[in-house]
Amino acid sequence: MASGYDFGWIPVLLSLFTLTDASSQTVNQELSNIFNELWKLDVNRMEPLTNYNISLQGKAGYIPQGSTNVVDHASSPLFVNVDEAKLSSITTYARFMKLLDNYERSTGVAERVTAEEVTENNSFLDAILETAVMKRAHQYLIGKGKSRSDLRQFKSQLYYMWFRLYHRERNGGEDSSGFEHVFVGETKFGREIMGLHNWVQFYLQEKQNLLDYKGYKARANDVPDADDHVLNVQFSWHGLVKPVASAFVGVSPEFEMAVFTILFLTSTEKTTTAVVNLDEYQLEMVVHRHGRCIGTAYPKLLSSNNRHM
């Protein structure tokens, strides 16, 4: 559960650290439309207060990037409980969770991908490609001329952009991938958290006492609710602190893969941002590319509970 406020590029950071006034944003209606279609098709989305419960507690304070001096405004974990039996019973979640222990946490340390891990990657893609969410995303990308209609070619395209290894640090071997960064998380020089944008990984790391939720981030007039599906939060992980992070909560892995794949493939910009109205939320969707691979991808919450309307 995190956002990509973790790259060293100053222009990107300057644009991302501010919780922007939603009323000043120009909404991308086409992306809003397709993302809402995918939202409605996401039958594997977990329901708050039914499949999981969160405890928001206090509002987190400001700390600069790289600092570990943080006041904890949440004495308890964010996740009170999650229905793990339900998660494990859904193929996409079950295969997704198998991928979370396949990576080295530190950048600069070369990844070694085993044949078993390649099989797990392919099995996960096979599972999400069978969902209505990914089928609709594929159809949309075909219509845009961004993907081939052949399912094997589309799967290869997904594998390359999400799982192909690349250098995030100049020293050492290939140490990162889009999937690792976005869904698993990394640390840079032992000083900052990068990625970890996924709620399931957040919950599992919290459960193992490796991650400590510090409180939510929000403007005074937009305090989050326990049933919100997108949150801005602050947390520590392996002793490092993420000052502000944003992520979907409860959504399926196929939904996140679908929306970020669409945003990535429909643009050629190094960093692509698009403001969308999704369900009751206004979000700034962000994707940063690393060549033909995902560098980072996350939703930045601008407003919730239809307060932007």
Short mmCIF file of C-alpha atoms in Angstrom, two decimals:
data_model
loop_
_atom_site.label_atom_id
_atom_site.label_comp_id
_atom_site.label_asym_id
_atom_site.label_seq_id
_atom_site.Cartn_x
_atom_site.Cartn_y
_atom_site.Cartn_z
CA MET A 1 0.00 0.00 0.00
CA ALA A 2 2.12 2.82 -1.09
CA SER A 3 2.78 5.36 -3.70
CA GLY A 4 5.68 6.14 -5.90
CA TYR A 5 6.96 9.14 -4.00
CA ASP A 6 10.21 7.26 -4.01
CA PHE A 7 12.21 8.23 -7.05
CA GLY A 8 15.08 10.67 -6.81
CA TRP A 9 13.94 12.82 -9.70
CA ILE A 10 13.24 16.23 -8.19
CA PRO A 11 10.64 17.44 -10.74
CA VAL A 12 8.59 14.31 -10.18
CA LEU A 13 8.85 14.60 -6.41
CA LEU A 14 7.85 18.24 -6.38
CA SER A 15 4.71 17.43 -8.31
CA LEU A 16 3.78 14.41 -6.20
CA PHE A 17 4.31 15.44 -2.59
CA THR A 18 1.44 17.95 -2.56
CA LEU A 19 -2.07 16.77 -1.80
CA THR A 20 -3.54 18.64 -4.75
CA ASP A 21 -6.80 20.55 -4.68
CA ALA A 22 -9.16 18.25 -6.57
CA SER A 23 -11.28 21.11 -7.86
CA SER A 24 -8.36 22.39 -9.97
CA GLN A 25 -7.87 19.14 -11.85
CA THR A 26 -8.89 18.39 -15.45
CA VAL A 27 -10.52 14.97 -15.53
CA ASN A 28 -9.64 12.45 -18.24
CA GLN A 29 -13.16 11.31 -19.08
CA GLU A 30 -12.18 8.47 -21.42
CA LEU A 31 -9.96 6.83 -18.82
CA SER A 32 -12.61 7.50 -16.16
CA ASN A 33 -15.12 5.61 -18.29
CA ILE A 34 -12.98 2.52 -18.92
CA PHE A 35 -11.71 2.40 -15.33
CA ASN A 36 -15.29 2.53 -14.02
CA GLU A 37 -16.18 -0.31 -16.38
CA LEU A 38 -13.34 -2.33 -14.89
CA TRP A 39 -14.41 -1.34 -11.37
CA LYS A 40 -17.89 -2.75 -11.99
CA LEU A 41 -16.41 -5.95 -13.45
CA ASP A 42 -14.12 -6.49 -10.45
CA VAL A 43 -16.15 -9.24 -8.77
CA ASN A 44 -13.07 -10.28 -6.77
CA ARG A 45 -12.85 -6.95 -4.93
CA MET A 46 -12.98 -7.47 -1.18
CA GLU A 47 -15.76 -5.68 0.69
CA PRO A 48 -14.80 -3.46 3.64
CA LEU A 49 -16.48 -4.29 6.95
CA THR A 50 -17.25 -7.74 5.51
CA ASN A 51 -14.05 -9.26 4.07
CA TYR A 52 -11.68 -6.97 5.96
CA ASN A 53 -11.70 -4.21 8.58
CA ILE A 54 -9.31 -1.30 8.96
CA SER A 55 -8.60 1.06 11.86
CA LEU A 56 -7.59 4.52 10.59
CA GLN A 57 -6.75 6.00 14.03
CA GLY A 58 -4.82 9.33 13.95
CA LYS A 59 -3.71 11.70 11.24
CA ALA A 60 0.01 11.36 10.46
CA GLY A 61 2.29 14.37 10.59
CA TYR A 62 4.79 15.73 8.09
CA ILE A 63 8.26 14.23 7.89
CA PRO A 64 10.85 14.77 5.15
CA GLN A 65 11.86 11.98 2.76
CA GLY A 66 14.72 9.94 4.24
CA SER A 67 13.92 10.78 7.87
CA THR A 68 13.24 8.03 10.39
CA ASN A 69 12.23 10.46 13.14
CA VAL A 70 8.47 9.99 13.10
CA VAL A 71 5.67 10.36 15.63
CA ASP A 72 3.39 7.33 15.57
CA HIS A 73 -0.26 8.44 15.38
CA ALA A 74 -1.55 4.86 15.20
CA SER A 75 -0.88 2.53 18.11
CA SER A 76 -2.53 -0.41 16.32
CA PRO A 77 -2.17 -1.90 12.83
CA LEU A 78 -4.18 -0.48 9.93
CA PHE A 79 -5.73 -3.89 9.22
CA VAL A 80 -7.81 -5.21 12.10
CA ASN A 81 -8.53 -8.40 10.17
CA VAL A 82 -8.65 -9.81 6.65
CA ASP A 83 -10.56 -12.89 5.53
CA GLU A 84 -7.51 -14.88 4.44
CA ALA A 85 -9.60 -17.95 3.68
CA LYS A 86 -11.53 -15.95 1.09
CA LEU A 87 -8.32 -14.51 -0.37
CA SER A 88 -6.78 -17.96 -0.69
CA SER A 89 -9.95 -19.33 -2.28
CA ILE A 90 -9.77 -16.88 -5.21
CA THR A 91 -7.28 -18.02 -7.84
CA THR A 92 -5.88 -14.60 -8.74
CA TYR A 93 -5.16 -13.69 -5.11
CA ALA A 94 -3.74 -17.14 -4.32
CA ARG A 95 -1.34 -17.04 -7.25
CA PHE A 96 -0.52 -13.37 -6.58
CA MET A 97 0.51 -14.10 -2.98
CA LYS A 98 2.91 -16.81 -4.16
CA LEU A 99 4.92 -14.12 -5.97
CA LEU A 100 5.51 -11.89 -2.95
CA ASP A 101 8.53 -13.81 -1.59
CA ASN A 102 10.38 -14.09 -4.91
CA TYR A 103 12.48 -10.92 -4.64
CA GLU A 104 15.51 -9.34 -2.97
CA ARG A 105 14.36 -6.30 -0.99
CA SER A 106 17.42 -4.10 -1.58
CA THR A 107 18.14 -2.44 -4.91
CA GLY A 108 21.69 -3.06 -6.08
CA VAL A 109 21.37 -6.76 -5.24
CA ALA A 110 20.87 -8.80 -8.42
CA GLU A 111 17.68 -10.82 -8.67
CA ARG A 112 17.96 -14.54 -9.44
CA VAL A 113 14.80 -15.85 -11.03
CA THR A 114 14.32 -19.61 -10.76
CA ALA A 115 12.37 -21.80 -13.17
CA GLU A 116 9.75 -22.24 -10.44
CA GLU A 117 9.36 -18.46 -10.14
CA VAL A 118 8.93 -18.11 -13.91
CA THR A 119 6.20 -20.74 -13.71
CA GLU A 120 4.53 -18.82 -10.85
CA ASN A 121 4.66 -15.58 -12.88
CA ASN A 122 3.04 -17.28 -15.86
CA SER A 123 0.40 -18.97 -13.71
CA PHE A 124 -0.55 -15.60 -12.21
CA LEU A 125 -0.88 -14.03 -15.67
CA ASP A 126 -2.94 -17.01 -16.86
CA ALA A 127 -5.31 -16.50 -13.92
CA ILE A 128 -5.85 -12.77 -14.38
CA LEU A 129 -6.28 -13.16 -18.15
CA GLU A 130 -9.31 -15.35 -17.45
CA THR A 131 -11.08 -12.57 -15.51
CA ALA A 132 -13.66 -10.22 -16.98
CA VAL A 133 -11.52 -7.29 -15.83
CA MET A 134 -8.48 -8.25 -17.90
CA LYS A 135 -10.57 -9.39 -20.86
CA ARG A 136 -12.17 -5.94 -21.03
CA ALA A 137 -8.78 -4.23 -20.60
CA HIS A 138 -7.38 -6.34 -23.44
CA GLN A 139 -10.36 -5.46 -25.64
CA TYR A 140 -9.86 -1.76 -24.92
CA LEU A 141 -6.15 -1.92 -25.76
CA ILE A 142 -6.87 -3.78 -29.02
CA GLY A 143 -9.26 -0.98 -29.95
CA LYS A 144 -6.53 1.56 -29.24
CA GLY A 145 -4.04 -0.35 -31.38
CA LYS A 146 -1.80 -0.88 -28.34
CA SER A 147 -2.10 -4.67 -28.04
CA ARG A 148 -2.54 -7.61 -30.40
CA SER A 149 -5.74 -9.63 -30.30
CA ASP A 150 -3.77 -12.88 -29.91
CA LEU A 151 -3.90 -13.79 -26.22
CA ARG A 152 -0.39 -15.28 -26.20
CA GLN A 153 1.06 -12.07 -27.59
CA PHE A 154 -0.85 -10.00 -25.02
CA LYS A 155 0.43 -12.24 -22.23
CA SER A 156 4.01 -11.79 -23.52
CA GLN A 157 3.47 -8.03 -23.56
CA LEU A 158 2.29 -8.14 -19.94
CA TYR A 159 5.19 -10.37 -18.89
CA TYR A 160 7.75 -8.00 -20.41
CA MET A 161 6.35 -4.80 -18.91
CA TRP A 162 5.73 -6.24 -15.43
CA PHE A 163 8.25 -9.06 -14.88
CA ARG A 164 11.29 -8.34 -17.06
CA LEU A 165 14.29 -7.56 -14.83
CA TYR A 166 16.20 -4.30 -15.24
CA HIS A 167 18.79 -2.16 -13.44
CA ARG A 168 17.34 0.28 -10.93
CA GLU A 169 20.83 0.90 -9.55
CA ARG A 170 23.82 1.36 -11.86
CA ASN A 171 26.01 -0.96 -9.81
CA GLY A 172 25.46 -4.70 -9.70
CA GLY A 173 23.15 -6.87 -11.77
CA GLU A 174 19.51 -6.57 -12.79
CA ASP A 175 17.89 -5.79 -9.47
CA SER A 176 14.29 -4.78 -10.09
CA SER A 177 11.08 -5.23 -12.07
CA GLY A 178 7.81 -3.40 -12.35
CA PHE A 179 5.98 -6.10 -10.40
CA GLU A 180 8.54 -6.14 -7.59
CA HIS A 181 8.50 -2.38 -7.20
CA VAL A 182 4.75 -1.83 -7.38
CA PHE A 183 3.40 -4.86 -5.53
CA VAL A 184 6.24 -6.10 -3.29
CA GLY A 185 8.37 -3.06 -2.40
CA GLU A 186 12.08 -2.28 -2.35
CA THR A 187 14.58 -0.32 -0.29
CA LYS A 188 17.22 2.01 -1.71
CA PHE A 189 20.69 2.26 -0.10
CA GLY A 190 19.09 1.22 3.18
CA ARG A 191 17.71 4.77 3.44
CA GLU A 192 14.30 4.92 1.77
CA ILE A 193 11.32 2.78 0.85
CA MET A 194 10.47 2.47 -2.83
CA GLY A 195 7.21 1.04 -4.11
CA LEU A 196 5.12 -1.34 -1.98
CA HIS A 197 1.89 -0.10 -3.47
CA ASN A 198 -0.35 -3.07 -2.73
CA TRP A 199 -2.81 -3.59 0.11
CA VAL A 200 -2.36 -7.38 0.37
CA GLN A 201 1.42 -7.02 0.74
CA PHE A 202 0.86 -4.20 3.25
CA TYR A 203 -1.41 -6.45 5.32
CA LEU A 204 0.93 -9.46 5.18
CA GLN A 205 3.98 -7.37 6.12
CA GLU A 206 2.02 -5.74 8.95
CA LYS A 207 0.94 -9.17 10.19
CA GLN A 208 4.61 -10.24 10.36
CA ASN A 209 5.48 -7.08 12.35
CA LEU A 210 7.75 -5.89 9.54
CA LEU A 211 5.58 -2.89 8.69
CA ASP A 212 4.19 -0.29 11.11
CA TYR A 213 1.28 1.95 10.10
CA LYS A 214 1.78 5.51 11.42
CA GLY A 215 -1.55 7.12 10.48
CA TYR A 216 -3.54 8.43 7.54
CA LYS A 217 -2.78 11.51 5.44
CA ALA A 218 -5.62 13.82 4.41
CA ARG A 219 -6.76 17.42 4.17
CA ALA A 220 -8.98 18.66 6.99
CA ASN A 221 -12.12 18.53 4.85
CA ASP A 222 -11.49 15.04 3.44
CA VAL A 223 -11.01 12.69 6.38
CA PRO A 224 -11.13 9.03 5.23
CA ASP A 225 -13.68 6.43 6.29
CA ALA A 226 -13.15 2.78 7.24
CA ASP A 227 -14.95 1.66 4.08
CA ASP A 228 -12.82 3.69 1.63
CA HIS A 229 -11.11 1.76 -1.18
CA VAL A 230 -8.28 4.30 -1.64
CA LEU A 231 -6.13 5.76 1.14
CA ASN A 232 -3.16 8.06 1.71
CA VAL A 233 -1.06 6.70 4.60
CA GLN A 234 2.30 6.90 6.34
CA PHE A 235 4.23 3.82 7.48
CA SER A 236 7.60 2.35 8.35
CA TRP A 237 9.03 -0.84 6.87
CA HIS A 238 12.20 -2.57 8.04
CA GLY A 239 13.08 0.55 10.03
CA LEU A 240 12.63 3.01 7.15
CA VAL A 241 9.75 5.47 6.79
CA LYS A 242 7.48 6.27 3.86
CA PRO A 243 6.30 9.86 4.56
CA VAL A 244 3.22 9.67 2.35
CA ALA A 245 1.89 6.74 0.37
CA SER A 246 -1.28 6.11 -1.58
CA ALA A 247 -2.94 2.88 -2.65
CA PHE A 248 -6.10 1.01 -3.47
CA VAL A 249 -7.53 -1.11 -0.64
CA GLY A 250 -9.54 -4.26 -1.21
CA VAL A 251 -9.30 -4.25 -5.01
CA SER A 252 -8.20 -7.39 -6.85
CA PRO A 253 -4.71 -7.79 -8.33
CA GLU A 254 -6.27 -8.07 -11.80
CA PHE A 255 -7.91 -4.65 -11.38
CA GLU A 256 -4.62 -2.98 -10.48
CA MET A 257 -2.78 -4.76 -13.29
CA ALA A 258 -5.50 -3.70 -15.74
CA VAL A 259 -5.69 0.01 -14.93
CA PHE A 260 -1.94 0.52 -14.74
CA THR A 261 -1.37 -1.49 -17.93
CA ILE A 262 -3.86 0.70 -19.78
CA LEU A 263 -2.28 3.90 -18.46
CA PHE A 264 1.20 2.65 -19.38
CA LEU A 265 0.39 1.42 -22.89
CA THR A 266 -1.75 4.39 -23.95
CA SER A 267 1.07 6.88 -23.35
CA THR A 268 4.71 7.22 -24.38
CA GLU A 269 5.64 9.82 -21.76
CA LYS A 270 8.39 9.05 -19.24
CA THR A 271 5.93 9.89 -16.48
CA THR A 272 2.21 9.72 -17.25
CA THR A 273 -0.43 11.21 -14.96
CA ALA A 274 -4.18 11.26 -15.47
CA VAL A 275 -6.92 12.54 -13.19
CA VAL A 276 -9.91 10.18 -13.15
CA ASN A 277 -13.21 9.99 -11.33
CA LEU A 278 -13.54 6.38 -10.17
CA ASP A 279 -16.59 5.30 -8.20
CA GLU A 280 -16.74 7.88 -5.36
CA TYR A 281 -13.07 8.88 -5.62
CA GLN A 282 -11.08 11.39 -7.61
CA LEU A 283 -7.58 10.06 -8.25
CA GLU A 284 -4.43 11.09 -10.00
CA MET A 285 -3.20 7.90 -11.62
CA VAL A 286 0.57 7.83 -12.06
CA VAL A 287 2.85 5.58 -14.12
CA HIS A 288 6.59 6.04 -14.58
CA ARG A 289 8.24 3.98 -17.30
CA HIS A 290 11.64 2.29 -17.28
CA GLY A 291 12.14 1.77 -21.00
CA ARG A 292 9.40 -0.63 -22.09
CA CYS A 293 8.82 -1.75 -18.50
CA ILE A 294 6.86 -0.36 -15.56
CA GLY A 295 9.06 1.75 -13.28
CA THR A 296 6.33 2.61 -10.79
CA ALA A 297 2.55 2.89 -10.79
CA TYR A 298 0.05 4.01 -8.16
CA PRO A 299 -3.13 6.00 -7.51
CA LYS A 300 -2.82 9.31 -5.68
CA LEU A 301 -6.02 10.07 -3.78
CA LEU A 302 -7.28 13.61 -4.44
CA SER A 303 -10.70 13.34 -2.82
CA SER A 304 -13.09 10.67 -1.58
CA ASN A 305 -16.77 10.20 -0.76
CA ASN A 306 -17.74 12.30 -3.83
CA ARG A 307 -16.38 15.49 -2.20
CA HIS A 308 -15.00 16.56 -5.60
CA MET A 309 -18.52 16.66 -7.07
#
